[in-house]
Amino acid sequence: MMINSVSRYICRPNLVVKYILSFLLAIGVMPFAFGASPETRDYAVVDGDTLKMDIYRPACNASTSVPAVIFAFGGGFMGGERDCKDFMQYFNFLNDNGIAVISIDYKTTLLKHFDKSIAAMDARFAMALVYAVNDAVSDFYRATTYVLENASELGVDADKIFASGSSAGAITALQAEYWLANGFNTGVALPSDFNYAGIVAFAGAIYCEDELAWNSKPCPMMLFHGDADKNVPYSILSAGGMSLCGSEYISKTLAASGTPCEFYSFEGKDHVISMSPMHDNLYSIAGFIVRVCEGKENASVNAVEFIAGAPKDYKTDFSIEDYIKANMQ
């Protein structure tokens, strides 16, 4: 198995167990009992709220420093859980391949910022979204700072920290990298020379004013998105002086900047892609992480998945009202 042999970062499980895991994954079953129980820690207290992280460590030698993925859950910035059972196959698979996972709390504040005094619903939603993303990214930086400060104790390689997330969590991870590349100050300081090693985002986006641009070269990214997603824009949605740029649009800007990017587009798929790659694309994800760690992720890839015989007349052009309705219902 390539993933279990190409890198010094990768633990090498018992051969029999490895093939059992491969077989069960191939038939769509993941034996959760093999997954390690996480260690839960408090990483910050913000506005009286204690934020926690669950640390899933691979079964490696204690002296080994391994890559780590900091993960943010989805939930439309209105809810969500860091320990949702739907994430466990993703976390366990990464652990099985020598990669630590740190799944974090972050404040979900969209409704808190939903200013009803703003008459226009699109402007009200856009403003609340901006504030909610700011809050989430600030917490993501706090979690990153905690991991950096405790990397040795956690057995994490501080130069191999990846950001990942689903839906709102994917927006959080992508926005975190965008702000680092553009020198945006959130009030939560990371080391001046820090950058994420890579991003793995499931149906995410980046908000910006005017055009999406990179002042400095961002890290390699792996993006998954369905072109019929009406929760998070696949391409770009502009309203009220703000643009929300989805995975397809982001991939183009990365190609223009010479940044390696693997973009997986799913024809006719909606927001299910915020979850399904964490079950269906695990080997591709682990391979991406390994290549980045080894300095071998140098190309841009655009892959399109479609189902033979599927209808071709599905809707892809959604209005701001469609997105608001899908997210607020």
CSV table of C-alpha atoms in Angstrom, one decimal:
chain,number,residue,atom,x,y,z
A,1,MET,CA,0.0,0.0,0.0
A,2,MET,CA,1.7,3.3,-1.1
A,3,ILE,CA,0.3,5.4,1.8
A,4,ASN,CA,1.8,3.1,4.4
A,5,SER,CA,5.3,3.0,2.8
A,6,VAL,CA,6.4,6.3,1.3
A,7,SER,CA,7.2,8.4,4.2
A,8,ARG,CA,9.1,8.4,7.4
A,9,TYR,CA,6.1,10.1,9.0
A,10,ILE,CA,3.9,7.1,8.5
A,11,CYS,CA,3.4,4.4,11.1
A,12,ARG,CA,3.5,0.9,9.8
A,13,PRO,CA,0.6,-1.2,11.2
A,14,ASN,CA,0.6,-4.9,11.4
A,15,LEU,CA,0.4,-6.3,7.9
A,16,VAL,CA,-2.7,-8.4,8.6
A,17,VAL,CA,-4.5,-5.5,10.2
A,18,LYS,CA,-3.6,-3.3,7.3
A,19,TYR,CA,-5.2,-5.5,4.7
A,20,ILE,CA,-8.3,-6.0,6.9
A,21,LEU,CA,-8.6,-2.2,7.1
A,22,SER,CA,-8.1,-1.9,3.3
A,23,PHE,CA,-10.8,-4.6,2.6
A,24,LEU,CA,-13.3,-3.1,5.0
A,25,LEU,CA,-12.8,0.4,3.6
A,26,ALA,CA,-13.2,-1.0,0.0
A,27,ILE,CA,-16.6,-2.4,0.9
A,28,GLY,CA,-17.7,0.8,2.7
A,29,VAL,CA,-17.2,-0.4,6.3
A,30,MET,CA,-14.8,1.2,8.8
A,31,PRO,CA,-14.1,-0.6,12.0
A,32,PHE,CA,-14.4,2.3,14.5
A,33,ALA,CA,-13.3,0.0,17.3
A,34,PHE,CA,-9.7,0.2,16.0
A,35,GLY,CA,-9.7,4.0,16.4
A,36,ALA,CA,-8.0,5.5,19.5
A,37,SER,CA,-9.9,7.3,22.1
A,38,PRO,CA,-9.1,11.0,21.9
A,39,GLU,CA,-7.6,13.1,24.7
A,40,THR,CA,-9.7,16.2,25.3
A,41,ARG,CA,-8.0,19.5,26.4
A,42,ASP,CA,-9.1,23.1,27.0
A,43,TYR,CA,-7.2,25.3,24.6
A,44,ALA,CA,-8.8,28.7,25.3
A,45,VAL,CA,-11.4,30.7,27.2
A,46,VAL,CA,-13.1,33.3,25.1
A,47,ASP,CA,-15.9,35.6,26.3
A,48,GLY,CA,-16.4,33.2,29.2
A,49,ASP,CA,-16.7,30.1,26.9
A,50,THR,CA,-14.2,27.3,27.3
A,51,LEU,CA,-13.1,26.0,24.0
A,52,LYS,CA,-12.0,22.3,23.8
A,53,MET,CA,-10.0,20.2,21.4
A,54,ASP,CA,-10.0,16.4,20.9
A,55,ILE,CA,-6.6,15.0,20.1
A,56,TYR,CA,-6.5,11.8,18.1
A,57,ARG,CA,-2.9,10.4,18.1
A,58,PRO,CA,-1.7,7.6,15.8
A,59,ALA,CA,-0.3,4.5,17.4
A,60,CYS,CA,3.3,5.5,16.6
A,61,ASN,CA,6.5,5.4,18.7
A,62,ALA,CA,6.2,8.0,21.4
A,63,SER,CA,9.4,9.7,20.1
A,64,THR,CA,8.0,10.2,16.6
A,65,SER,CA,6.8,13.7,15.6
A,66,VAL,CA,4.0,13.3,13.1
A,67,PRO,CA,2.0,15.6,10.8
A,68,ALA,CA,-1.2,16.9,12.3
A,69,VAL,CA,-4.6,18.0,10.9
A,70,ILE,CA,-6.5,20.7,12.8
A,71,PHE,CA,-10.2,20.1,11.9
A,72,ALA,CA,-13.2,22.4,12.1
A,73,PHE,CA,-16.7,21.0,12.0
A,74,GLY,CA,-19.6,22.2,9.8
A,75,GLY,CA,-22.9,23.6,10.8
A,76,GLY,CA,-23.5,26.9,9.1
A,77,PHE,CA,-21.8,28.9,11.9
A,78,MET,CA,-24.9,28.2,13.9
A,79,GLY,CA,-24.0,24.9,15.5
A,80,GLY,CA,-22.1,21.6,15.1
A,81,GLU,CA,-19.9,19.2,17.2
A,82,ARG,CA,-16.2,18.5,17.1
A,83,ASP,CA,-16.9,14.9,18.0
A,84,CYS,CA,-19.6,14.1,15.4
A,85,LYS,CA,-19.6,10.4,14.6
A,86,ASP,CA,-19.7,11.2,10.9
A,87,PHE,CA,-16.1,12.4,11.1
A,88,MET,CA,-14.7,9.4,12.8
A,89,GLN,CA,-13.9,7.4,9.7
A,90,TYR,CA,-11.8,10.3,8.5
A,91,PHE,CA,-10.0,10.8,11.8
A,92,ASN,CA,-9.3,7.0,12.2
A,93,PHE,CA,-8.0,6.6,8.7
A,94,LEU,CA,-5.6,9.5,9.1
A,95,ASN,CA,-4.5,8.0,12.5
A,96,ASP,CA,-4.0,4.6,10.8
A,97,ASN,CA,-1.6,6.3,8.4
A,98,GLY,CA,0.5,8.1,11.0
A,99,ILE,CA,-1.3,11.5,11.0
A,100,ALA,CA,-2.6,13.1,14.1
A,101,VAL,CA,-6.0,14.8,14.1
A,102,ILE,CA,-7.0,17.7,16.4
A,103,SER,CA,-10.7,18.4,16.2
A,104,ILE,CA,-11.7,21.7,17.8
A,105,ASP,CA,-14.5,23.7,19.2
A,106,TYR,CA,-15.0,27.2,17.8
A,107,LYS,CA,-17.7,29.8,18.4
A,108,THR,CA,-20.7,29.6,16.1
A,109,THR,CA,-22.0,33.1,16.1
A,110,LEU,CA,-24.0,33.7,12.9
A,111,LEU,CA,-27.3,34.3,14.7
A,112,LYS,CA,-25.6,36.5,17.3
A,113,HIS,CA,-24.6,38.9,14.6
A,114,PHE,CA,-27.8,38.7,12.6
A,115,ASP,CA,-28.8,42.4,12.8
A,116,LYS,CA,-32.5,42.7,12.2
A,117,SER,CA,-32.3,46.4,12.0
A,118,ILE,CA,-30.7,45.9,8.5
A,119,ALA,CA,-33.7,46.0,6.2
A,120,ALA,CA,-32.3,44.0,3.3
A,121,MET,CA,-32.0,40.3,4.0
A,122,ASP,CA,-28.9,39.8,1.7
A,123,ALA,CA,-27.0,42.6,3.4
A,124,ARG,CA,-28.1,41.3,6.9
A,125,PHE,CA,-26.9,37.8,6.0
A,126,ALA,CA,-23.6,39.0,4.5
A,127,MET,CA,-22.7,41.1,7.5
A,128,ALA,CA,-23.6,38.3,10.0
A,129,LEU,CA,-21.5,35.9,7.9
A,130,VAL,CA,-18.5,38.2,7.9
A,131,TYR,CA,-18.6,38.5,11.7
A,132,ALA,CA,-19.2,34.8,12.3
A,133,VAL,CA,-16.2,33.8,10.0
A,134,ASN,CA,-14.0,36.3,11.9
A,135,ASP,CA,-15.0,34.7,15.2
A,136,ALA,CA,-14.4,31.2,13.9
A,137,VAL,CA,-11.0,32.0,12.3
A,138,SER,CA,-9.8,33.7,15.5
A,139,ASP,CA,-10.6,30.5,17.4
A,140,PHE,CA,-8.9,28.4,14.7
A,141,TYR,CA,-5.8,30.6,15.2
A,142,ARG,CA,-6.0,30.1,19.0
A,143,ALA,CA,-6.1,26.3,18.5
A,144,THR,CA,-3.2,26.5,16.1
A,145,THR,CA,-1.2,28.5,18.7
A,146,TYR,CA,-1.9,25.9,21.3
A,147,VAL,CA,-0.7,23.1,19.1
A,148,LEU,CA,2.4,25.0,18.2
A,149,GLU,CA,3.2,25.8,21.8
A,150,ASN,CA,2.7,22.2,22.9
A,151,ALA,CA,3.9,20.4,19.7
A,152,SER,CA,6.7,18.5,21.5
A,153,GLU,CA,4.4,17.2,24.2
A,154,LEU,CA,1.7,16.3,21.6
A,155,GLY,CA,4.2,14.5,19.4
A,156,VAL,CA,3.4,16.8,16.5
A,157,ASP,CA,5.8,18.2,13.8
A,158,ALA,CA,5.2,21.9,14.1
A,159,ASP,CA,6.2,22.3,10.4
A,160,LYS,CA,3.6,19.8,9.2
A,161,ILE,CA,0.3,21.3,10.6
A,162,PHE,CA,-2.6,21.1,8.1
A,163,ALA,CA,-5.9,22.9,8.3
A,164,SER,CA,-9.1,21.0,7.3
A,165,GLY,CA,-12.8,21.5,7.7
A,166,SER,CA,-16.3,20.7,6.5
A,167,SER,CA,-18.7,23.4,5.1
A,168,ALA,CA,-18.5,26.2,7.7
A,169,GLY,CA,-15.4,24.5,9.0
A,170,ALA,CA,-13.9,24.4,5.5
A,171,ILE,CA,-14.7,28.2,5.1
A,172,THR,CA,-12.9,28.7,8.4
A,173,ALA,CA,-9.8,26.7,7.3
A,174,LEU,CA,-9.6,28.4,3.9
A,175,GLN,CA,-10.2,31.9,5.4
A,176,ALA,CA,-7.4,31.2,8.0
A,177,GLU,CA,-4.9,30.6,5.2
A,178,TYR,CA,-6.2,33.5,3.1
A,179,TRP,CA,-5.6,35.9,5.9
A,180,LEU,CA,-2.2,34.6,6.7
A,181,ALA,CA,-1.2,35.0,3.0
A,182,ASN,CA,-2.5,38.5,3.0
A,183,GLY,CA,-1.3,39.7,6.4
A,184,PHE,CA,-4.8,40.2,7.8
A,185,ASN,CA,-4.7,41.0,11.6
A,186,THR,CA,-7.4,39.1,13.6
A,187,GLY,CA,-6.0,40.1,16.9
A,188,VAL,CA,-4.8,36.5,17.5
A,189,ALA,CA,-1.1,36.4,16.7
A,190,LEU,CA,0.6,33.4,15.2
A,191,PRO,CA,4.4,33.3,14.8
A,192,SER,CA,5.5,35.6,12.0
A,193,ASP,CA,7.0,32.8,10.0
A,194,PHE,CA,4.1,30.3,10.4
A,195,ASN,CA,2.0,28.9,7.6
A,196,TYR,CA,-0.2,25.9,7.4
A,197,ALA,CA,1.5,23.0,5.5
A,198,GLY,CA,-1.6,22.4,3.5
A,199,ILE,CA,-5.4,22.7,3.4
A,200,VAL,CA,-8.0,20.0,2.9
A,201,ALA,CA,-11.5,21.6,2.5
A,202,PHE,CA,-14.8,19.9,1.9
A,203,ALA,CA,-17.3,22.4,0.3
A,204,GLY,CA,-15.6,25.6,1.5
A,205,ALA,CA,-15.2,29.1,0.3
A,206,ILE,CA,-13.3,32.4,1.0
A,207,TYR,CA,-14.9,35.8,1.5
A,208,CYS,CA,-13.2,38.9,0.3
A,209,GLU,CA,-13.8,42.4,-0.9
A,210,ASP,CA,-13.3,43.0,-4.6
A,211,GLU,CA,-11.2,40.2,-6.2
A,212,LEU,CA,-9.7,37.2,-4.6
A,213,ALA,CA,-6.0,37.8,-4.6
A,214,TRP,CA,-2.9,36.3,-2.8
A,215,ASN,CA,-0.3,38.8,-1.6
A,216,SER,CA,2.0,35.9,-0.8
A,217,LYS,CA,2.0,32.4,-2.1
A,218,PRO,CA,-0.4,30.2,0.0
A,219,CYS,CA,0.1,26.6,1.0
A,220,PRO,CA,-1.0,23.6,-1.3
A,221,MET,CA,-4.7,22.9,-1.2
A,222,MET,CA,-7.0,20.0,-1.7
A,223,LEU,CA,-10.6,21.1,-2.5
A,224,PHE,CA,-13.8,19.1,-2.8
A,225,HIS,CA,-17.1,20.6,-4.0
A,226,GLY,CA,-20.3,19.7,-5.8
A,227,ASP,CA,-21.4,22.0,-8.7
A,228,ALA,CA,-25.0,21.9,-7.5
A,229,ASP,CA,-24.2,23.1,-4.0
A,230,LYS,CA,-26.7,25.8,-2.8
A,231,ASN,CA,-25.3,26.1,0.7
A,232,VAL,CA,-21.8,27.2,-0.2
A,233,PRO,CA,-21.1,28.7,-3.6
A,234,TYR,CA,-19.2,26.3,-6.0
A,235,SER,CA,-17.8,29.3,-8.0
A,236,ILE,CA,-18.5,32.8,-6.8
A,237,LEU,CA,-21.4,34.8,-5.2
A,238,SER,CA,-21.2,38.5,-4.9
A,239,ALA,CA,-23.5,40.7,-2.8
A,240,GLY,CA,-23.3,43.9,-0.8
A,241,GLY,CA,-19.7,44.6,-1.8
A,242,MET,CA,-18.5,41.2,-0.7
A,243,SER,CA,-17.7,38.1,-2.7
A,244,LEU,CA,-17.9,34.5,-1.4
A,245,CYS,CA,-15.5,32.5,-3.6
A,246,GLY,CA,-16.0,28.8,-3.7
A,247,SER,CA,-13.7,25.9,-4.5
A,248,GLU,CA,-13.9,26.2,-8.3
A,249,TYR,CA,-13.0,29.9,-8.2
A,250,ILE,CA,-10.3,29.4,-5.6
A,251,SER,CA,-8.6,26.7,-7.7
A,252,LYS,CA,-8.3,29.1,-10.6
A,253,THR,CA,-6.6,31.7,-8.5
A,254,LEU,CA,-4.2,29.1,-7.1
A,255,ALA,CA,-3.3,28.0,-10.5
A,256,ALA,CA,-2.6,31.6,-11.5
A,257,SER,CA,-0.3,32.0,-8.5
A,258,GLY,CA,1.6,28.8,-9.2
A,259,THR,CA,0.2,27.1,-6.0
A,260,PRO,CA,-0.3,23.3,-6.1
A,261,CYS,CA,-4.0,22.5,-5.9
A,262,GLU,CA,-6.0,19.3,-6.2
A,263,PHE,CA,-9.6,20.3,-7.0
A,264,TYR,CA,-12.2,17.5,-7.1
A,265,SER,CA,-15.4,18.6,-8.7
A,266,PHE,CA,-18.6,16.5,-8.5
A,267,GLU,CA,-21.2,17.0,-11.2
A,268,GLY,CA,-24.8,17.2,-10.0
A,269,LYS,CA,-23.8,16.9,-6.3
A,270,ASP,CA,-25.1,19.3,-3.7
A,271,HIS,CA,-23.8,20.0,-0.2
A,272,VAL,CA,-23.4,16.3,0.4
A,273,ILE,CA,-19.8,16.8,-0.7
A,274,SER,CA,-19.2,18.6,2.6
A,275,MET,CA,-19.2,15.1,4.1
A,276,SER,CA,-18.9,12.3,1.5
A,277,PRO,CA,-15.1,12.7,0.7
A,278,MET,CA,-14.4,11.8,4.4
A,279,HIS,CA,-15.7,8.4,3.5
A,280,ASP,CA,-15.0,8.0,-0.2
A,281,ASN,CA,-11.7,9.8,-0.9
A,282,LEU,CA,-9.6,8.8,2.1
A,283,TYR,CA,-6.7,7.4,0.2
A,284,SER,CA,-6.5,10.5,-2.0
A,285,ILE,CA,-6.5,12.8,1.1
A,286,ALA,CA,-3.8,10.8,2.9
A,287,GLY,CA,-1.7,10.7,-0.3
A,288,PHE,CA,-2.0,14.5,-0.6
A,289,ILE,CA,-0.8,15.0,3.0
A,290,VAL,CA,2.1,12.6,2.4
A,291,ARG,CA,3.2,14.3,-0.8
A,292,VAL,CA,3.1,17.7,0.9
A,293,CYS,CA,5.2,16.4,3.8
A,294,GLU,CA,7.7,15.0,1.4
A,295,GLY,CA,7.8,18.1,-0.8
A,296,LYS,CA,6.4,16.2,-3.7
A,297,GLU,CA,3.1,18.1,-4.2
A,298,ASN,CA,4.1,20.2,-7.1
A,299,ALA,CA,1.2,20.1,-9.7
A,300,SER,CA,-2.3,21.4,-10.0
A,301,VAL,CA,-5.0,18.8,-10.7
A,302,ASN,CA,-8.6,19.3,-11.7
A,303,ALA,CA,-10.7,16.1,-11.5
A,304,VAL,CA,-14.4,15.8,-12.3
A,305,GLU,CA,-16.5,13.0,-11.0
A,306,PHE,CA,-19.8,12.2,-12.6
A,307,ILE,CA,-22.3,9.3,-12.6
A,308,ALA,CA,-23.0,7.7,-16.0
A,309,GLY,CA,-26.6,8.2,-17.0
A,310,ALA,CA,-27.2,11.0,-14.4
A,311,PRO,CA,-29.4,13.9,-15.6
A,312,LYS,CA,-27.5,16.9,-17.1
A,313,ASP,CA,-30.2,19.5,-16.5
A,314,TYR,CA,-29.7,20.0,-12.8
A,315,LYS,CA,-29.6,23.5,-11.3
A,316,THR,CA,-26.3,25.3,-10.7
A,317,ASP,CA,-27.1,29.0,-10.9
A,318,PHE,CA,-28.4,29.9,-7.4
A,319,SER,CA,-29.3,33.4,-6.2
A,320,ILE,CA,-28.4,35.0,-2.9
A,321,GLU,CA,-31.9,34.2,-1.8
A,322,ASP,CA,-31.4,30.5,-2.5
A,323,TYR,CA,-28.2,30.4,-0.4
A,324,ILE,CA,-29.9,32.3,2.5
A,325,LYS,CA,-32.9,30.0,2.4
A,326,ALA,CA,-30.7,26.8,2.3
A,327,ASN,CA,-28.6,28.0,5.2
A,328,MET,CA,-31.2,29.5,7.4
A,329,GLN,CA,-34.0,27.0,7.2
